[in-house]
Amino acid sequence: MAATDIARQVGEGCRTVPLAGHVGFDSLPDQLVNKSVSQGFCFNILCVGETGLGKSTLMDTLFNTKFEGEPATHTQPGVQLRSNTYDLQESNVGLKLTIVSTVGFGDQINKEDSYKPIVEFIDAQFEAYLQEELKIRRVLHTYHDSRIHVCLYFIAPTGHSLKSLDLVTMKKLDSKVNIIPIIAKADAISKSELTKFKIKITSELVSNGVQIYQFPTDDESVAEINGTMNENEAHCDFVKLREMLIRVNMEDLREQTHTRHYELYRRCKLEEMGFKDTDPDSKPFSLQETYEAKRNEFLGELQKKEEEMRQMFVQRVKEKEAELKEAEKELHEKFDRLKKLHQDEKKKLEDKKKSLDDEVNAFKQRKTAAELLQSQGSQAGGSQTLKRDKEKKNLGFL
């Protein structure tokens, strides 16, 4: 309805609704609180440290709960990450707590790559969340966010300086997770040694460029207590640690994980995939344009690969045809050689057969002649005998 029509109706005596002083959007914080409480919260802690530094004990004490878990040994062949999730309830607020422990960290002789399984685990959680974000149908409101919100790095109470393993590991992790260094079993050394040890640790972290989590001071309600925690190297009280970690700064840790560490991983990953916000001329580049450019690039590469495969296939076919022709030629040559050899052998056999036939015929002729001679000899012998008998008869008669 146009404003003139409204004015006309008002002028004709329509009832007007007077505006009240209270609108009601000041209840938005209450609405957010109620929604958050109904959905519950999640918090994921990564405990990094050598075996026997009290990681499990600290977790039990922090949340006033006895978490079940198998004790770790010093005989692990490599670093393994063990993750356990627990559903906790305090008042009417639910918390899905995930505790990830490094089993076997620092127990190997060669500790050069001890940090790699930890980095890979953190990146795997970021990748899982990114893949869920990139889906067409996302269910982030029910997705179990397994990204690490804080890394409690347990330092052995040597009283001297940080180990090389500690410095290397924290340097590899500081861009991926909020690191809070903790001196394990601090009651094992005196207060003066502990103070010197903290100062030494802080100095080594600064000199090696290791970025640890700084408690936020931009909020007036927590600025004073967080400023004290950031500047005072003498604090070591467990109650203060639980207060700062859980009661005061848990939401900031969750926010820092999403806005800083995850966004850095997401940006690097998308840049690797070819996505960007600006073109070479620094002009805005929309996601659709990036997709189209990447799609065209992919199709071009695909067509190029198809052409290369086709050329390769044609070349392979030609080579195979040449091989088959060569094999066929060899077979024909072999067949001709075998055929000639067969003919030669056949001729030899025929000649031999003819020779044998001639020998058989000659043998038969000689046999016939011998038989004839023998027969003639027998007849001559018979005539001589008859002649002698006749002569004997004649002599006897006389």
XYZ file of N, CA and C in Angstrom, residues 93-207:
345
model
N 23.605 -26.729 31.709
C 24.466 -26.558 30.539
C 25.179 -27.875 30.234
N 25.062 -28.329 28.981
C 25.733 -29.551 28.551
C 27.008 -29.238 27.791
N 28.017 -30.035 28.015
C 29.303 -29.853 27.342
C 29.777 -31.198 26.802
N 30.042 -31.224 25.480
C 30.642 -32.418 24.865
C 32.142 -32.175 24.843
N 32.830 -32.831 25.742
C 34.267 -32.617 25.924
C 35.051 -33.736 25.246
N 36.020 -33.342 24.437
C 36.915 -34.304 23.793
C 38.337 -34.040 24.272
N 38.961 -35.084 24.787
C 40.342 -34.989 25.265
C 41.205 -35.876 24.382
N 42.198 -35.262 23.772
C 43.120 -35.981 22.889
C 44.487 -35.996 23.547
N 45.020 -37.191 23.757
C 46.326 -37.333 24.409
C 47.339 -37.894 23.436
N 48.580 -37.454 23.590
C 49.684 -37.970 22.770
C 50.342 -39.118 23.516
N 50.170 -40.315 22.994
C 50.735 -41.508 23.626
C 52.095 -41.805 23.006
N 53.107 -41.927 23.844
C 54.453 -42.247 23.352
C 55.251 -41.035 22.924
N 54.763 -39.831 23.202
C 55.472 -38.630 22.778
C 56.771 -38.481 23.573
N 57.892 -38.389 22.860
C 59.192 -38.216 23.498
C 59.841 -39.489 23.989
N 59.227 -40.660 23.707
C 59.783 -41.922 24.203
C 60.728 -42.582 23.209
N 60.769 -42.096 21.984
C 61.613 -42.727 20.968
C 63.037 -42.164 21.016
N 63.968 -42.964 20.538
C 65.358 -42.504 20.493
C 65.486 -41.372 19.486
N 64.898 -41.556 18.313
C 64.894 -40.519 17.288
C 63.590 -39.732 17.404
N 63.683 -38.522 17.931
C 62.490 -37.702 18.177
C 62.278 -36.658 17.085
N 62.976 -36.791 15.969
C 62.952 -35.753 14.942
C 61.563 -35.530 14.372
N 60.794 -36.602 14.179
C 59.473 -36.489 13.551
C 58.338 -36.707 14.543
N 58.594 -36.482 15.821
C 57.556 -36.731 16.822
C 56.363 -35.799 16.660
N 56.568 -34.621 16.112
C 55.482 -33.652 15.982
C 54.547 -33.961 14.821
N 54.991 -34.746 13.840
C 54.217 -34.945 12.618
C 52.843 -35.581 12.859
N 52.725 -36.648 13.663
C 51.378 -37.199 13.896
C 50.435 -36.189 14.532
N 50.961 -35.278 15.365
C 50.118 -34.268 16.005
C 49.614 -33.274 14.963
N 50.511 -32.788 14.114
C 50.126 -31.847 13.060
C 49.122 -32.492 12.109
N 49.364 -33.734 11.742
C 48.459 -34.435 10.831
C 47.073 -34.606 11.453
N 47.037 -34.860 12.760
C 45.744 -35.022 13.430
C 44.969 -33.711 13.430
N 45.627 -32.607 13.758
C 44.960 -31.298 13.777
C 44.456 -30.941 12.385
N 45.289 -31.162 11.371
C 44.880 -30.866 9.998
C 43.712 -31.751 9.560
N 43.699 -32.984 10.030
C 42.603 -33.894 9.665
C 41.267 -33.385 10.197
N 41.265 -32.782 11.395
C 40.027 -32.234 11.943
C 39.591 -31.007 11.154
N 40.553 -30.164 10.778
C 40.234 -29.011 9.931
C 39.673 -29.461 8.590
N 40.285 -30.491 7.999
C 39.851 -30.977 6.698
C 38.436 -31.546 6.767
N 38.124 -32.260 7.846
C 36.779 -32.822 7.992
C 35.732 -31.711 8.074
N 36.042 -30.640 8.814
C 35.116 -29.522 8.928
C 34.979 -28.794 7.588
N 36.086 -28.621 6.877
C 36.054 -27.957 5.575
C 35.219 -28.754 4.577
N 35.362 -30.064 4.575
C 34.578 -30.895 3.666
C 33.088 -30.795 3.969
N 32.762 -30.681 5.256
C 31.353 -30.507 5.624
C 30.839 -29.144 5.163
N 31.680 -28.123 5.250
C 31.302 -26.789 4.781
C 31.083 -26.751 3.275
N 31.862 -27.510 2.534
C 31.803 -27.478 1.079
C 30.678 -28.329 0.500
N 29.960 -29.077 1.338
C 28.865 -29.893 0.846
C 27.706 -29.013 0.381
N 26.939 -29.523 -0.554
C 25.752 -28.797 -0.993
C 24.720 -28.768 0.130
N 24.515 -29.903 0.773
C 23.604 -29.977 1.919
C 24.439 -30.098 3.189
N 24.563 -28.992 3.878
C 25.386 -28.972 5.079
C 24.514 -29.187 6.319
N 25.091 -29.824 7.305
C 24.393 -30.040 8.586
C 25.328 -29.610 9.718
N 25.855 -28.391 9.600
C 26.813 -27.916 10.590
C 26.187 -27.758 11.975
N 24.857 -27.567 12.024
C 24.217 -27.387 13.330
C 24.200 -28.682 14.136
N 24.306 -29.820 13.446
C 24.369 -31.102 14.150
C 25.737 -31.779 14.001
N 26.634 -31.127 13.282
C 27.960 -31.710 13.041
C 28.806 -31.649 14.315
N 29.450 -32.761 14.636
C 30.330 -32.785 15.808
C 31.663 -32.146 15.435
N 31.852 -30.944 15.910
C 33.070 -30.193 15.603
C 34.232 -30.774 16.413
N 35.170 -31.415 15.724
C 36.299 -32.054 16.394
C 37.582 -31.240 16.299
N 37.486 -29.990 15.838
C 38.673 -29.145 15.754
C 39.222 -28.852 17.144
N 40.545 -28.882 17.270
C 41.187 -28.679 18.574
C 41.116 -27.208 18.949
N 40.557 -26.925 20.133
C 40.396 -25.537 20.585
C 41.577 -25.051 21.402
N 42.251 -25.941 22.090
C 43.401 -25.527 22.891
C 44.361 -26.699 23.022
N 45.634 -26.384 23.016
C 46.688 -27.377 23.231
C 47.391 -27.050 24.536
N 47.239 -27.926 25.506
C 47.968 -27.788 26.763
C 49.290 -28.522 26.601
N 50.371 -27.745 26.513
C 51.687 -28.342 26.278
C 52.399 -28.495 27.622
N 52.626 -29.736 28.026
C 53.220 -30.052 29.321
C 54.746 -30.043 29.201
N 55.372 -29.233 30.036
C 56.822 -29.081 30.031
C 57.391 -29.775 31.263
N 58.408 -30.589 31.052
C 59.047 -31.288 32.168
C 59.717 -30.281 33.101
N 59.576 -30.445 34.427
C 60.135 -29.467 35.389
C 61.639 -29.646 35.586
N 62.406 -29.418 34.531
C 63.857 -29.575 34.631
C 64.504 -28.410 35.367
N 63.890 -27.225 35.280
C 64.459 -26.055 35.928
C 65.563 -25.392 35.123
N 65.872 -25.916 33.953
C 66.976 -25.357 33.160
C 66.457 -24.608 31.938
N 66.079 -25.336 30.916
C 65.588 -24.712 29.694
C 64.710 -25.718 28.967
N 64.056 -25.228 27.916
C 63.201 -26.101 27.123
C 64.035 -27.078 26.300
N 63.494 -28.268 26.115
C 64.148 -29.249 25.259
C 63.929 -28.863 23.790
N 64.833 -29.349 22.954
C 64.690 -29.084 21.515
C 63.365 -29.627 20.993
N 62.946 -30.786 21.532
C 61.676 -31.379 21.120
C 60.519 -30.433 21.420
N 60.563 -29.781 22.576
C 59.486 -28.863 22.951
C 59.441 -27.661 22.021
N 60.586 -27.074 21.748
C 60.631 -25.891 20.884
C 60.171 -26.209 19.464
N 60.670 -27.318 18.926
C 60.299 -27.689 17.555
C 58.806 -27.976 17.464
N 58.272 -28.727 18.424
C 56.861 -29.095 18.386
C 55.958 -27.879 18.522
N 56.248 -27.003 19.487
C 55.411 -25.820 19.671
C 55.495 -24.884 18.464
N 56.664 -24.799 17.834
C 56.807 -23.958 16.649
C 55.972 -24.510 15.500
N 55.880 -25.826 15.365
C 55.080 -26.440 14.312
C 53.582 -26.310 14.583
N 53.208 -26.133 15.863
C 51.791 -26.128 16.223
C 51.207 -24.735 16.397
N 52.039 -23.702 16.565
C 51.505 -22.409 16.984
C 50.606 -21.752 15.947
N 50.731 -22.126 14.665
C 49.856 -21.567 13.631
C 48.604 -22.403 13.427
N 48.469 -23.495 14.160
C 47.349 -24.411 13.975
C 46.456 -24.537 15.190
N 46.940 -24.119 16.358
C 46.162 -24.332 17.576
C 46.598 -23.325 18.627
N 45.696 -23.037 19.565
C 46.024 -22.159 20.696
C 46.860 -22.934 21.707
N 48.094 -22.514 21.917
C 49.018 -23.231 22.805
C 49.083 -22.531 24.158
N 48.907 -23.309 25.200
C 49.100 -22.827 26.567
C 50.153 -23.722 27.213
N 51.370 -23.223 27.441
C 52.407 -24.048 28.089
C 52.079 -24.255 29.566
N 52.326 -25.445 30.039
C 52.084 -25.788 31.439
C 53.309 -26.512 31.974
N 53.820 -26.047 33.088
C 54.930 -26.739 33.743
C 54.349 -27.874 34.563
N 54.638 -29.093 34.157
C 54.094 -30.262 34.836
C 54.813 -30.504 36.156
N 54.045 -30.950 37.143
C 54.595 -31.306 38.463
C 55.500 -30.184 38.995
N 54.930 -28.966 38.992
C 55.720 -27.805 39.404
C 56.134 -27.867 40.869
N 55.448 -28.698 41.657
C 55.823 -28.796 43.069
C 57.117 -29.572 43.271
N 57.697 -30.091 42.187
C 58.945 -30.848 42.314
C 60.157 -29.932 42.451
N 60.001 -28.643 42.152
C 61.112 -27.703 42.289
C 60.678 -26.556 43.191
N 61.645 -25.835 43.729
C 61.347 -24.741 44.657
C 60.713 -23.565 43.926
N 60.116 -22.642 44.715
C 59.429 -21.498 44.125
C 60.405 -20.586 43.388
N 61.586 -20.378 43.964
C 62.564 -19.515 43.291
C 63.031 -20.134 41.980
N 63.299 -21.449 41.995
C 63.695 -22.121 40.755
C 62.556 -22.102 39.733
N 61.315 -22.234 40.232
C 60.166 -22.230 39.346
C 60.020 -20.873 38.655
N 60.213 -19.792 39.430
C 60.121 -18.451 38.855
C 61.187 -18.237 37.786
N 62.425 -18.646 38.080
C 63.498 -18.520 37.103
C 63.219 -19.377 35.864
N 62.654 -20.551 36.094
C 62.351 -21.459 34.998
C 61.293 -20.851 34.071
N 60.282 -20.218 34.646
C 59.241 -19.573 33.836
C 59.813 -18.428 33.001
N 60.663 -17.632 33.639
C 61.290 -16.525 32.903
C 62.138 -17.067 31.756
N 62.876 -18.158 32.037
C 63.712 -18.778 31.007
C 62.856 -19.305 29.857
N 61.733 -19.936 30.200
C 60.847 -20.484 29.167
C 60.280 -19.366 28.301
N 59.802 -18.303 28.952
C 59.238 -17.178 28.204
C 60.268 -16.573 27.260
N 61.486 -16.427 27.735
C 62.548 -15.871 26.901
C 62.845 -16.767 25.708
N 62.898 -18.067 25.919
C 63.194 -18.995 24.817
C 62.061 -19.020 23.799
N 60.826 -18.946 24.272
C 59.698 -18.926 23.344
C 59.732 -17.682 22.467
N 60.048 -16.534 23.076
C 60.115 -15.282 22.313
C 61.268 -15.308 21.328
N 62.435 -15.764 21.765
C 63.616 -15.769 20.900
C 63.464 -16.743 19.736
